[in-house]
Structures are given as C-alpha cells and as structure tokens.
Coordinates of C-alpha atoms in Angstrom, one line a residue:
Chain C
G1 CA 16.1 3.1 -4.3
E2 CA 19.3 5.1 -4.7
D3 CA 18.3 7.4 -1.8
V4 CA 18.4 4.6 0.8
E5 CA 21.3 2.1 1.1
Q6 CA 21.8 -1.0 2.9
S7 CA 24.3 -3.8 3.0
L8 CA 23.1 -6.6 0.9
F9 CA 24.0 -9.7 3.0
L10 CA 24.4 -10.6 6.7
S11 CA 25.1 -14.0 8.1
V12 CA 24.5 -14.6 11.8
R13 CA 24.7 -17.5 14.2
E14 CA 21.4 -18.6 15.8
G15 CA 21.2 -17.0 19.4
D16 CA 23.5 -14.1 18.4
S17 CA 22.5 -10.4 17.7
S18 CA 22.0 -9.2 14.1
V19 CA 22.5 -5.6 13.3
I20 CA 21.3 -4.3 10.0
N21 CA 22.4 -0.8 8.9
C22 CA 20.8 1.6 6.5
T23 CA 21.6 5.2 5.4
Y24 CA 19.2 7.6 3.8
T25 CA 19.7 11.1 2.2
D26 CA 16.4 12.9 2.7
S27 CA 16.6 14.9 5.8
S28 CA 12.8 15.7 5.7
S29 CA 11.8 12.1 6.1
T30 CA 9.2 11.9 8.9
Y31 CA 9.2 8.2 9.5
L32 CA 11.6 5.5 9.1
Y33 CA 10.4 1.9 8.7
W34 CA 11.7 -1.7 8.8
Y35 CA 9.9 -4.2 6.9
K36 CA 10.5 -8.0 6.5
Q37 CA 10.0 -10.1 3.5
E38 CA 10.1 -13.9 3.5
P39 CA 10.3 -15.9 0.2
G40 CA 7.4 -15.3 -2.0
A41 CA 5.6 -13.0 0.3
G42 CA 4.7 -9.5 0.8
L43 CA 6.3 -7.0 3.3
Q44 CA 5.5 -7.4 6.8
L45 CA 5.8 -4.2 8.8
L46 CA 8.3 -4.8 11.7
T47 CA 8.6 -1.4 13.5
Y48 CA 9.0 2.2 12.6
I49 CA 10.6 5.1 14.2
F50 CA 9.5 8.8 14.1
S51 CA 12.5 11.2 12.9
N52 CA 12.6 13.0 16.2
M53 CA 13.3 9.9 18.2
D54 CA 16.8 8.3 18.4
M55 CA 15.8 4.9 19.8
K56 CA 12.8 2.6 19.9
Q57 CA 12.7 -0.9 21.6
D58 CA 10.1 -3.5 20.7
Q59 CA 10.6 -6.8 22.2
R60 CA 13.7 -8.5 20.4
L61 CA 14.0 -5.4 18.0
T62 CA 15.8 -2.2 18.8
V63 CA 15.8 0.7 16.2
L64 CA 18.5 3.3 16.5
L65 CA 18.4 6.5 14.5
N66 CA 21.2 9.0 14.1
K67 CA 19.3 11.9 12.2
K68 CA 22.6 13.9 12.0
D69 CA 24.3 11.1 10.1
K70 CA 21.2 9.9 8.4
H71 CA 21.9 6.4 9.7
L72 CA 19.3 3.8 10.9
S73 CA 19.9 0.4 12.3
L74 CA 17.8 -2.5 13.3
R75 CA 19.1 -4.8 16.0
I76 CA 17.5 -8.2 16.4
A77 CA 18.4 -10.0 19.7
D78 CA 18.6 -13.5 20.1
T79 CA 18.3 -14.2 16.3
Q80 CA 16.3 -17.4 15.5
T81 CA 16.0 -19.3 12.2
G82 CA 12.6 -17.7 11.6
D83 CA 14.4 -14.4 11.3
S84 CA 16.0 -15.4 8.1
A85 CA 14.4 -13.1 5.4
I86 CA 15.1 -9.9 3.5
Y87 CA 15.0 -6.7 5.6
F88 CA 14.0 -3.5 3.9
C89 CA 14.7 0.0 5.4
A90 CA 12.3 2.6 4.1
E91 CA 11.9 6.4 4.5
S92 CA 8.7 8.3 4.3
N93 CA 8.4 11.5 2.8
D94 CA 5.0 13.1 1.6
Y95 CA 3.4 9.7 2.1
K96 CA 5.6 7.9 -0.4
L97 CA 8.1 5.3 0.7
S98 CA 11.7 4.9 -0.6
F99 CA 13.1 1.5 -0.1
G100 CA 16.6 0.2 0.2
A101 CA 17.8 -2.7 -1.8
G102 CA 17.1 -5.0 1.1
T103 CA 19.5 -6.9 3.3
T104 CA 19.3 -10.8 3.2
V105 CA 19.8 -12.2 6.7
T106 CA 20.7 -15.8 6.9
V107 CA 20.7 -17.4 10.2
R108 CA 23.0 -20.4 10.7
A109 CA 22.8 -23.1 13.3
Chain G
G10 CA -5.5 -5.3 12.2
A11 CA -4.4 -3.8 9.1
V12 CA -4.6 -6.6 6.7
V13 CA -4.4 -6.4 3.1
S14 CA -5.0 -9.1 0.6
Q15 CA -4.4 -9.6 -3.0
H16 CA -6.0 -11.8 -5.7
P17 CA -4.9 -13.8 -7.4
S18 CA -1.6 -15.1 -5.6
R19 CA -0.3 -16.1 -8.9
V20 CA -1.2 -16.1 -12.5
I21 CA 0.1 -17.6 -15.6
C22 CA -1.1 -16.1 -18.9
K23 CA -0.5 -16.0 -22.6
S24 CA 1.2 -13.1 -24.2
G25 CA -1.3 -10.5 -25.5
T26 CA -3.9 -11.2 -22.7
S27 CA -4.9 -8.9 -20.0
V28 CA -4.6 -9.7 -16.3
K29 CA -6.4 -8.1 -13.4
I30 CA -5.0 -8.0 -9.9
E31 CA -7.2 -7.1 -6.9
C32 CA -6.0 -5.4 -3.7
R33 CA -8.3 -5.2 -0.7
S34 CA -7.9 -3.8 2.7
L35 CA -9.7 -6.1 4.8
D36 CA -10.2 -4.3 8.2
F37 CA -9.6 -0.7 7.5
Q38 CA -10.5 1.9 4.9
A39 CA -7.6 2.9 2.6
T40 CA -7.4 6.4 1.5
T41 CA -4.7 5.7 -0.7
M42 CA -3.2 2.4 -2.1
F43 CA 0.1 1.9 -3.9
W44 CA 1.2 -0.4 -6.6
Y45 CA 4.8 -1.8 -6.6
R46 CA 6.8 -4.1 -8.8
Q47 CA 9.5 -6.3 -7.6
F48 CA 12.1 -7.8 -9.8
P49 CA 14.0 -10.9 -8.4
K50 CA 16.4 -10.1 -5.6
Q51 CA 15.7 -6.3 -6.1
S52 CA 13.8 -3.7 -4.1
L53 CA 10.4 -2.6 -4.7
M54 CA 9.7 0.0 -7.4
L55 CA 6.8 2.2 -6.8
M56 CA 4.5 2.1 -10.1
A57 CA 1.5 4.3 -9.1
T58 CA -0.3 5.8 -6.3
S59 CA -4.1 5.3 -6.3
N60 CA -6.6 7.6 -4.5
E61 CA -10.1 6.4 -4.1
G62 CA -12.5 8.0 -6.6
S63 CA -9.7 9.7 -8.6
K64 CA -7.1 9.0 -11.2
A65 CA -4.1 7.2 -10.3
T66 CA -0.7 9.0 -10.4
Y67 CA 1.9 7.1 -12.3
E68 CA 5.6 7.2 -11.5
Q69 CA 7.9 8.3 -14.4
G70 CA 8.5 5.7 -17.0
V71 CA 5.3 3.6 -16.0
E72 CA 2.9 3.4 -18.9
K73 CA -0.7 4.4 -17.7
D74 CA -2.3 2.8 -20.6
K75 CA -0.5 -0.6 -20.0
F76 CA -1.0 -0.6 -16.3
L77 CA -4.7 0.4 -15.7
I78 CA -5.5 1.2 -12.2
N79 CA -9.0 1.5 -10.7
H80 CA -9.8 2.5 -6.9
A81 CA -13.4 2.3 -6.9
S82 CA -13.9 2.1 -3.1
L83 CA -12.1 2.9 0.0
T84 CA -11.2 -1.0 0.3
L85 CA -10.5 -2.1 -3.2
S86 CA -7.9 -1.0 -5.9
T87 CA -7.4 -3.0 -9.1
L88 CA -4.3 -3.2 -11.3
T89 CA -4.9 -4.4 -15.0
V90 CA -1.9 -5.3 -17.1
T91 CA -3.2 -5.0 -20.5
S92 CA -1.8 -6.9 -23.4
A93 CA 0.8 -8.5 -21.2
H94 CA 4.2 -9.6 -22.7
P95 CA 6.9 -11.7 -21.0
E96 CA 8.8 -8.6 -19.8
D97 CA 5.8 -7.8 -17.6
S98 CA 6.5 -11.1 -15.7
S99 CA 7.2 -9.8 -12.1
F100 CA 5.9 -9.7 -8.5
Y101 CA 3.4 -7.1 -8.2
I102 CA 2.7 -5.9 -4.6
C103 CA 0.0 -3.5 -3.4
S104 CA 0.0 -1.5 -0.2
A105 CA -2.6 0.4 1.6
R106 CA -2.5 3.5 3.7
S107 CA -5.2 3.9 6.4
S108 CA -7.5 6.8 6.3
W109 CA -7.9 7.1 9.9
G110 CA -6.0 6.8 13.3
G111 CA -2.6 5.4 13.7
I112 CA 0.3 6.6 11.8
Q113 CA -1.3 7.7 8.5
E114 CA 2.0 7.5 6.7
T115 CA 2.4 3.7 7.4
Q116 CA 1.8 1.5 4.4
Y117 CA 0.5 -2.1 4.9
F118 CA 1.5 -4.5 2.1
G119 CA -0.5 -7.3 0.5
P120 CA 1.2 -10.7 0.1
G121 CA 2.0 -10.0 -3.7
T122 CA 0.9 -11.6 -7.0
R123 CA 3.4 -13.5 -9.2
L124 CA 2.7 -12.9 -12.8
L125 CA 4.3 -15.0 -15.4
V126 CA 3.5 -14.2 -19.1
L127 CA 4.4 -16.9 -21.5

C-alpha cells in the first residue's frame, strides 16, 4: 500500500546480516509486523512489535522501531539460503493491515 | 497454533463459471476473517472483512455481487467468485484474527488459492 514503503530488492551473501527497511505514515498504528512469503505460498508471521517499543529480538531476528521517524527495520543475522523470500512490512490500525510492496531478499552463496 | 487452511490450493475454471474458496481456522476461533487478492510481484490488496454471522464489509472498488463472502461459523469463511472472467485470475489469500488471547490484531494467513480463469 502507498502508506507503507519498502525497498524492493535486497541481495545478501550467505552468513551475512540482512537489513530490510520500511517506512510508514500512520502514527496511530498499534502494532507493526513482518511477514515472510515464499513462492506460491501464503504469508508467514515472522515477528511483530508494539508501537511503544523500540526494539524486539527473537533468535536471529531483530526489529527496530523509530516511532518519531516512522521507520521500521528487520535484521536477519547469519542469513541462510532458506531466508530467500519476499518480506512484507505491515502496520495495524483498527484491526486492518496495510502492507508494503514487499522486499525480495536473495541470498547468494 | 494459529493455523489457517485454504481449499482448494489451485483451481482452473472456464469463463462464466463460479468458484468457491474456503478458508478455515484450524486451531482457534476467528472473530474476523479477511480476504486479500495478490497480483504477481505485488503486495496484498484487501478485498473484504468478514465477521461471523454478519455481512462482509467490502473495500472500495470491490464488487460485492461478484465476490460473495459467507462467514457462517467462527472457523469458516468462504469466498465465491461468481461468473469468473480471465481478469479475475489471481492469488487469493485469506487471513483470520483470533477472538481470544494473544495479540488480537494479529492476522494469521492461509496458504493462498491460485485461480486461473480460461
């Protein structure tokens, strides 16, 4: 959606960290999400962050939220080939999700 | 937990026929289910919000008579594409929001249904 923006492509070497960035416009968003979509599949919820938090870590995933700048990022440590997918950032307001266009992450050996 | 299934996973039909897609929450009750459409290499477009026992709320530009939604129980919603035409070919994804516990705004997605209208 036009309210959520992401870069479209990211290429990363296996074992390196990936950082996917997202900006959003709705300051009243309560939760922000990262979803992963593999080819031909639905969306898998990776992680989420409540809007009053600025960081959340979950194993290899780290989410950073800068509410002032309305900037969200997802860092994947030690990126593996299985991490190749499209990653969608989404904001939640009034129980509806607004998605970004998705960032295609390609992991190269 | 929080598993959502869709059936069928893919369907090919002739132009003019109707196609029904089912969305089920397998291990939780879903107050609300959502239907999305996704074009190749694009994001998800919300079509409608479906609440159990009431009429669906359609997004602007979505024809409610063409995309019939029924949410008969807390675990099942169906989307029927009536008189399908080639331009209706797309990937349809449903999601469900839990009616209890957890983060109630979180949506869990089905695996999607690929529709091809010839």
